[in-house]
Each structure stands twice: as structure tokens, then as C-alpha cells.
Amino acid sequence: MSLPHIYSGKVRDVYDAGHGLLLMVASDRISAFDVVFAEPIPDKGRVLTAMTAFWADELADVAPSHLVATDPAQFPDGASEIPGVAGRGMLVRKAEMLPLECIVRGYLSGSAWKEYRSTGTMHGTPLPSGLRESERLPEPVFTPSTKATVGHDENIGFDDAVKLVGAEKADRAREICLAAYARGAARALERGIVIADTKFELGEIDGELAICDEVMTPDSSRFWPAEAWEPGSVPPSFDKQPVRDWAESTGWDKASAAPPLPSEVISATRGRYVAAYERVTSRSFGDWWGAGS
Ligand SMILES: Nc1ncnc2c1ncn2[C@@H]1O[C@H](COP(=O)(O)OP(=O)(O)OP(=O)(O)O)[C@@H](O)[C@H]1O
Ligand SMILES: [Mg+2]
């Protein structure tokens, strides 16, 4: 019998694995400009899962992780009926999720840059004047947002996070996320990738805050090629740039249905995801579960 399906987000499908466990399966769906494209990027789900598993190991001394297993042999009966589960599936402990997107920003970009440009603040807190777009911040900052069920997440200040989850959990979340980002960003930079910002999702397991969801993947973070980073400009996205460049070249208005991705854009994008994994982890993607399946 197949596992009960609980939820599907834009990218992941979640199943109940019993015994307080969930099976989270990352699909190959890709979004850019807030639109999910019809064509999958082969192996993208495996890259996201492999990278999350890598960070769970690397960060074991920073905080507990929800991850239990990525080896398909350890998945419960019924999991094998889910297409592509090998390499894409993660058996995790079910957590009481914090109602926060735990963002850490090391560089000034995206919605934080927009806010800074208009008010000189980031999530309500003043920053030094004269910073340029994409500039490295004096130090990484924990900048949470709400987790909107409909519409866009809202950037909030640390005080607002305290109101949502209490001082103790907000403090611990900040401590975990800053330590995890510092470790990850340093590792990635050694390998030529800037992690400009990233979003963690934390949850409580057995009374302790654990790092859940996906961890420092290209989907939950801004990955930039280090050699292309220059303050005052917007660096190319390490992973999605082929899709973005192609979409710009078609004159598509980004509001109507997305035009079909050409096969060369699909294969270039797949290559970027795999390269991001192999560079950051120094592991060979061919060794990950589900190769060739
Ligand atoms: N250990 C866990 N226990 C319970 N829920 C979890 C755990 N880890 C992650 N989640 C939740 O599972 C869901 C994963 O689904 P997914 O990432 O596809 O969708 P989403 O985050 O709702 O939407 P999207 O990422 O597309 O914006 C998220 O809601 C996430 O908060
Ligand atoms: Mg998500």
C-alpha cells in the first residue's frame, strides 16, 4: 500500500511515514520569476536532496536535524511506489514548525535591497549608509519573515519574531541560523560560490529546535559565482541564469503562461545544479542515490 499523501508545495510532496516520521520528496519542478515552468529539470530534486543531506552532516554540531535517512532501503513499505523516490526522498522526523522563515543575509539583495534603497533599513533596522546593491553586509544578519499561507511572506524585525514565537525560541533560532550560515557560506566561498542569503525552516522535535526542510540549496538560497560578484551590480544566479537569460530573450511578459523551455536551456540548467552540488560538497553527483533511475 502506498503512503498517505499529506501535502504538496511548489516543489515538494510530503507523505506520512508513520511513527512520527514524514517522507519528503523533492520534485524536478523549477520556478523563476515566481512562475513554475511546465518542463522539469532532470535530477534537480536529487540535487536538492543530496545537498540538504550534505549540510545535515556538516551542521551536526550546530543543531539537530530532522533528517533520518536518504537511503531508500530505510524508507517504509509503500515508499517504493512513489515514482523517483530514490535520491529525491528524505525520511524526516515530524516537527512542530516555527511560523517563521528564518532568513540569514550576508549580502544586500532582493527585498532587503529594495527596503534599504527606500528607507536605509533592513527588516526595520538601520544599516550603514552608502551600501550598494549586492554589497557584503558588515556581518551576516538574522532577518526573519512571516510564513504566508497565501500571498507573499512579509519581512519582519527580530522583535516581531519574538512576539510570534517567544524570546527563548527566537534567540535560539537566531543563534542556530547565524552559526549554520557562517559555516555554509565559508565552505561555499572556498569553492567559488557566494551564498548571498538563505532561508532555514526550524521546528521543534522532542522539545528542541532542529533544522528542518531543505538546507542551503540553490532553491532556498541565492548562489552567486564568486568571480562574477561585484557590488553595485546584480550577479548572475549560479543555477537559474540560463532560464532567466532565455526568458528575457523571448520577450515573454512573465505574467502569461510560461513558454516551453528549450532542451538546451533545460540541460544547461541541470548542469548548473549538478555543478553547484559538486563544487560545494566536493562529492560526485553520480554517487548519489537513484542515479540512472
Ligand atoms: N520536519 C518537518 N516536519 C513538519 N513539516 C516540515 C518539516 N520539514 C519541512 N516541513 C514543511 O514541509 C513543507 C515542504 O513543502 P514545500 O517546500 O514543497 O512547500 P512550501 O514551503 O509550502 O512552499 P514553497 O517551498 O513551494 O514556497 C513546508 O511547509 C515545510 O515547512
Ligand atoms: Mg519550501
Coordinates of C-alpha atoms and ligand atoms in Angstrom, one line a residue:
M1 CA 0.0 0.0 0.0
S2 CA 1.2 3.5 -0.8
L3 CA 2.0 6.0 1.9
P4 CA -0.8 8.6 2.7
H5 CA -0.1 11.9 0.8
I6 CA -0.3 14.9 3.2
Y7 CA 0.7 17.9 1.2
S8 CA 2.3 19.2 -2.0
G9 CA 4.1 22.6 -2.1
K10 CA 5.5 24.2 -5.2
V11 CA 8.5 21.8 -5.2
R12 CA 8.0 19.0 -2.5
D13 CA 5.5 16.3 -2.0
V14 CA 5.1 15.2 1.6
Y15 CA 3.8 11.7 2.8
D16 CA 3.0 10.3 6.2
A17 CA 5.6 7.6 7.0
G18 CA 4.1 6.7 10.4
H19 CA 5.8 6.6 13.8
G20 CA 6.1 10.4 13.8
L21 CA 8.0 10.4 10.5
L22 CA 7.4 12.1 7.2
L23 CA 8.7 11.2 3.7
M24 CA 9.5 14.4 1.9
V25 CA 10.1 14.0 -1.9
A26 CA 11.7 16.8 -3.9
S27 CA 10.4 17.1 -7.4
D28 CA 12.2 18.3 -10.5
R29 CA 9.9 21.3 -10.9
I30 CA 11.6 24.7 -11.4
S31 CA 10.3 28.2 -10.8
A32 CA 11.7 31.6 -11.9
F33 CA 10.1 35.0 -11.8
D34 CA 7.5 33.3 -9.4
V35 CA 6.3 31.1 -12.2
V36 CA 6.6 27.3 -12.2
F37 CA 7.6 26.0 -15.6
A38 CA 5.9 23.1 -17.2
E39 CA 9.1 21.3 -18.0
P40 CA 11.0 19.6 -15.2
I41 CA 14.8 19.9 -14.8
P42 CA 16.1 16.3 -14.7
D43 CA 17.9 15.5 -11.4
K44 CA 17.0 18.8 -9.8
G45 CA 15.1 17.1 -7.0
R46 CA 18.1 14.7 -6.4
V47 CA 20.5 17.7 -6.2
L48 CA 18.3 19.5 -3.6
T49 CA 18.1 16.3 -1.5
A50 CA 21.8 15.4 -1.8
M51 CA 22.7 19.0 -0.8
T52 CA 20.4 19.0 2.2
A53 CA 21.8 15.7 3.4
F54 CA 25.4 17.1 3.0
W55 CA 24.6 20.1 5.2
A56 CA 22.8 18.0 7.8
D57 CA 26.1 16.1 8.3
E58 CA 28.2 19.3 8.2
L59 CA 26.0 21.1 10.7
A60 CA 25.5 18.2 13.1
D61 CA 27.4 20.0 15.8
V62 CA 25.5 23.3 15.2
A63 CA 21.9 21.9 15.8
P64 CA 19.9 18.8 15.5
S65 CA 18.5 18.0 12.1
H66 CA 15.1 16.5 11.2
L67 CA 16.8 14.1 8.7
V68 CA 16.7 10.4 9.5
A69 CA 17.6 8.7 6.2
T70 CA 18.1 9.2 2.5
D71 CA 19.0 5.6 1.8
P72 CA 15.9 4.2 0.0
A73 CA 16.4 0.8 1.8
Q74 CA 15.5 2.6 5.0
F75 CA 12.2 4.0 3.7
P76 CA 9.0 2.4 4.9
D77 CA 7.0 -0.1 2.9
G78 CA 5.0 1.7 0.3
A79 CA 7.6 4.3 -0.4
S80 CA 8.9 2.4 -3.4
E81 CA 5.5 3.1 -5.2
I82 CA 6.3 6.8 -5.3
P83 CA 7.9 7.5 -8.7
G84 CA 11.5 8.7 -8.4
V85 CA 11.7 8.4 -4.7
A86 CA 15.3 7.1 -4.7
G87 CA 17.6 10.1 -4.4
R88 CA 14.7 12.5 -4.1
G89 CA 13.2 11.2 -0.9
M90 CA 14.1 12.2 2.7
L91 CA 12.8 10.4 5.7
V92 CA 12.5 13.0 8.4
R93 CA 11.2 13.4 12.0
K94 CA 7.9 15.4 12.0
A95 CA 8.4 18.8 13.7
E96 CA 6.3 21.5 15.2
M97 CA 7.4 24.1 12.7
L98 CA 8.1 27.7 13.8
P99 CA 5.8 30.1 11.9
L100 CA 8.9 31.9 10.6
E101 CA 11.1 31.8 7.5
C102 CA 14.5 32.0 9.2
I103 CA 16.4 34.0 6.7
V104 CA 20.1 35.0 7.1
R105 CA 21.5 37.7 4.8
G106 CA 25.2 38.1 4.2
Y107 CA 24.8 40.4 1.2
L108 CA 22.3 43.1 0.4
S109 CA 20.0 41.8 -2.3
G110 CA 16.4 41.2 -3.2
S111 CA 13.7 42.5 -0.9
A112 CA 16.3 43.7 1.6
W113 CA 18.0 45.9 -1.0
K114 CA 14.6 47.3 -2.1
E115 CA 13.8 48.3 1.5
Y116 CA 17.3 49.7 2.1
R117 CA 17.1 51.8 -1.0
S118 CA 13.9 53.4 0.1
T119 CA 14.4 53.7 3.9
G120 CA 18.0 52.9 4.7
T121 CA 16.9 50.0 6.9
M122 CA 16.8 46.2 6.6
H123 CA 13.8 44.5 8.1
G124 CA 13.3 47.7 10.0
T125 CA 16.8 48.0 11.4
P126 CA 19.1 50.8 10.2
L127 CA 22.2 49.8 8.2
P128 CA 25.3 52.0 7.5
S129 CA 24.6 54.5 4.7
G130 CA 26.2 54.2 1.2
L131 CA 25.9 50.4 0.7
R132 CA 25.5 49.3 -2.9
E133 CA 23.3 46.5 -4.3
S134 CA 24.8 43.1 -3.6
E135 CA 27.3 44.5 -1.2
R136 CA 28.6 42.3 1.6
L137 CA 27.0 43.3 4.9
P138 CA 29.3 44.3 7.8
E139 CA 28.2 41.0 9.3
P140 CA 25.5 38.4 8.5
V141 CA 22.1 39.3 9.9
F142 CA 19.2 37.1 11.0
T143 CA 16.2 38.6 9.1
P144 CA 13.1 36.5 9.6
S145 CA 9.9 36.8 7.7
T146 CA 6.4 35.5 8.3
K147 CA 5.3 32.3 6.5
A148 CA 2.3 33.4 4.5
T149 CA -0.1 30.7 3.6
V150 CA -1.5 33.0 0.9
G151 CA 0.4 35.8 -0.9
H152 CA 3.9 36.9 -0.2
D153 CA 5.9 36.4 3.0
E154 CA 6.4 39.6 5.0
N155 CA 9.8 40.8 6.2
I156 CA 9.7 41.4 9.9
G157 CA 12.1 42.6 12.6
F158 CA 13.6 40.4 15.4
D159 CA 11.1 42.0 17.9
D160 CA 8.2 40.8 15.7
A161 CA 9.7 37.3 15.7
V162 CA 9.9 37.4 19.5
K163 CA 6.2 38.3 19.5
L164 CA 5.4 35.3 17.3
V165 CA 7.4 32.5 19.0
G166 CA 8.7 34.0 22.3
A167 CA 12.1 35.3 23.2
E168 CA 13.7 32.0 24.0
K169 CA 12.9 30.3 20.7
A170 CA 13.6 33.5 18.7
D171 CA 17.0 33.8 20.4
R172 CA 17.8 30.1 19.8
A173 CA 16.7 30.3 16.2
R174 CA 18.9 33.3 15.5
E175 CA 21.9 31.5 17.2
I176 CA 21.4 28.3 15.1
C177 CA 20.8 30.1 11.8
L178 CA 23.8 32.5 12.1
A179 CA 26.1 29.6 13.0
A180 CA 24.8 27.5 10.2
Y181 CA 25.1 30.3 7.6
A182 CA 28.6 31.2 8.8
R183 CA 29.7 27.6 8.3
G184 CA 27.9 27.1 5.0
A185 CA 28.9 30.4 3.4
A186 CA 32.6 29.9 4.3
R187 CA 32.6 26.4 2.9
A188 CA 30.9 27.6 -0.4
L189 CA 33.2 30.6 -0.8
E190 CA 36.2 28.3 -0.6
R191 CA 34.7 26.6 -3.6
G192 CA 33.9 29.8 -5.5
I193 CA 30.3 30.2 -4.7
V194 CA 28.8 33.1 -2.7
I195 CA 25.7 32.2 -0.6
A196 CA 24.3 35.7 -0.5
D197 CA 21.4 34.8 1.7
T198 CA 19.5 31.7 2.7
K199 CA 16.2 30.6 4.3
F200 CA 16.2 28.0 7.0
E201 CA 13.0 26.5 8.5
L202 CA 13.2 25.4 12.1
G203 CA 10.9 23.2 14.0
E204 CA 10.6 21.7 17.5
I205 CA 11.4 18.0 17.9
D206 CA 11.3 16.4 21.3
G207 CA 11.4 19.9 22.9
E208 CA 14.5 21.1 21.0
L209 CA 14.8 23.3 17.9
A210 CA 16.0 21.4 14.9
I211 CA 16.9 22.4 11.3
C212 CA 14.2 21.1 9.1
D213 CA 13.1 21.4 5.5
E214 CA 15.8 21.9 2.8
V215 CA 19.1 23.3 3.8
M216 CA 21.3 25.8 1.9
T217 CA 20.2 24.6 -1.5
P218 CA 20.1 26.8 -4.6
D219 CA 16.3 26.9 -4.2
S220 CA 16.4 28.2 -0.6
S221 CA 19.3 30.5 -1.2
R222 CA 20.9 33.0 -3.6
F223 CA 24.0 31.3 -5.0
W224 CA 26.3 33.5 -7.0
P225 CA 29.5 32.6 -8.9
A226 CA 32.2 34.3 -6.7
E227 CA 34.1 35.6 -9.7
A228 CA 31.1 37.5 -11.0
W229 CA 30.2 39.2 -7.8
E230 CA 30.6 42.9 -7.8
P231 CA 28.9 45.4 -5.5
G232 CA 26.6 47.8 -7.5
S233 CA 25.6 45.1 -9.9
V234 CA 23.3 42.0 -9.7
P235 CA 25.4 38.9 -10.1
P236 CA 24.1 36.1 -12.3
S237 CA 22.2 33.4 -10.4
F238 CA 24.5 30.3 -10.2
D239 CA 21.6 27.9 -11.0
K240 CA 18.7 29.7 -12.7
Q241 CA 20.6 32.1 -15.0
P242 CA 20.2 30.0 -18.2
V243 CA 16.4 30.1 -17.6
R244 CA 16.3 33.8 -16.8
D245 CA 18.5 34.8 -19.8
W246 CA 16.5 32.7 -22.2
A247 CA 13.1 34.0 -20.8
E248 CA 14.4 37.6 -21.2
S249 CA 15.4 36.9 -24.8
T250 CA 11.9 35.7 -25.7
G251 CA 10.2 38.9 -24.7
W252 CA 7.8 36.9 -22.6
D253 CA 5.8 39.2 -20.3
K254 CA 6.3 36.9 -17.2
A255 CA 2.5 37.2 -16.4
S256 CA 1.0 34.9 -19.1
A257 CA 1.7 31.2 -19.2
A258 CA 5.4 30.5 -19.5
P259 CA 6.7 29.4 -22.9
P260 CA 8.1 25.9 -23.1
L261 CA 11.8 25.7 -22.1
P262 CA 14.0 24.6 -25.0
S263 CA 16.0 21.4 -24.4
E264 CA 19.4 23.3 -24.4
V265 CA 18.1 25.6 -21.6
I266 CA 17.0 22.5 -19.6
S267 CA 20.3 20.8 -20.0
A268 CA 22.3 23.9 -19.2
T269 CA 20.2 24.4 -16.0
R270 CA 20.6 20.8 -15.0
G271 CA 24.4 21.2 -15.4
R272 CA 24.4 24.3 -13.1
Y273 CA 22.5 22.4 -10.3
V274 CA 24.9 19.5 -10.5
A275 CA 27.9 21.8 -10.6
A276 CA 26.7 23.7 -7.6
Y277 CA 26.4 20.4 -5.7
E278 CA 29.7 19.0 -6.7
R279 CA 31.6 22.3 -6.1
V280 CA 30.1 22.9 -2.6
T281 CA 30.3 19.4 -1.4
S282 CA 33.4 18.0 -3.2
R283 CA 31.3 14.9 -3.8
S284 CA 30.4 13.3 -7.1
F285 CA 26.8 13.6 -8.0
G286 CA 26.9 10.2 -9.8
D287 CA 27.4 8.6 -6.3
W288 CA 24.1 9.9 -5.0
W289 CA 21.0 7.5 -4.6
G290 CA 18.8 7.0 -7.6
A291 CA 21.5 7.5 -10.4
G292 CA 20.1 6.4 -13.7
S293 CA 16.6 5.6 -12.3
Ligands
LIG1 N1 10.4 18.0 9.7 C1 9.3 18.6 9.3 N2 8.1 18.4 9.9 C2 7.0 19.1 9.5 N3 6.9 19.9 8.4 C3 8.1 20.1 7.8 C4 9.3 19.5 8.2 N4 10.3 19.9 7.3 C5 9.7 20.8 6.4 N5 8.3 20.9 6.7 C6 7.3 21.6 5.9 O1 7.0 20.9 4.7 C7 6.7 21.7 3.6 C8 7.6 21.4 2.4 O2 7.0 21.7 1.3 P1 7.5 22.6 0.2 O3 8.8 23.2 0.5 O4 7.3 22.0 -1.1 O5 6.4 23.7 0.1 P2 6.2 25.1 0.8 O6 7.4 25.5 1.5 O7 4.9 25.2 1.4 O8 6.1 26.0 -0.5 P3 7.3 26.5 -1.4 O9 8.6 26.0 -0.9 O10 6.9 26.0 -2.7 O11 7.2 28.0 -1.3 C9 6.9 23.1 4.1 O12 5.6 23.6 4.5 C10 7.8 23.0 5.4 O13 7.6 24.0 6.3
MG2 MG 9.5 25.2 0.9

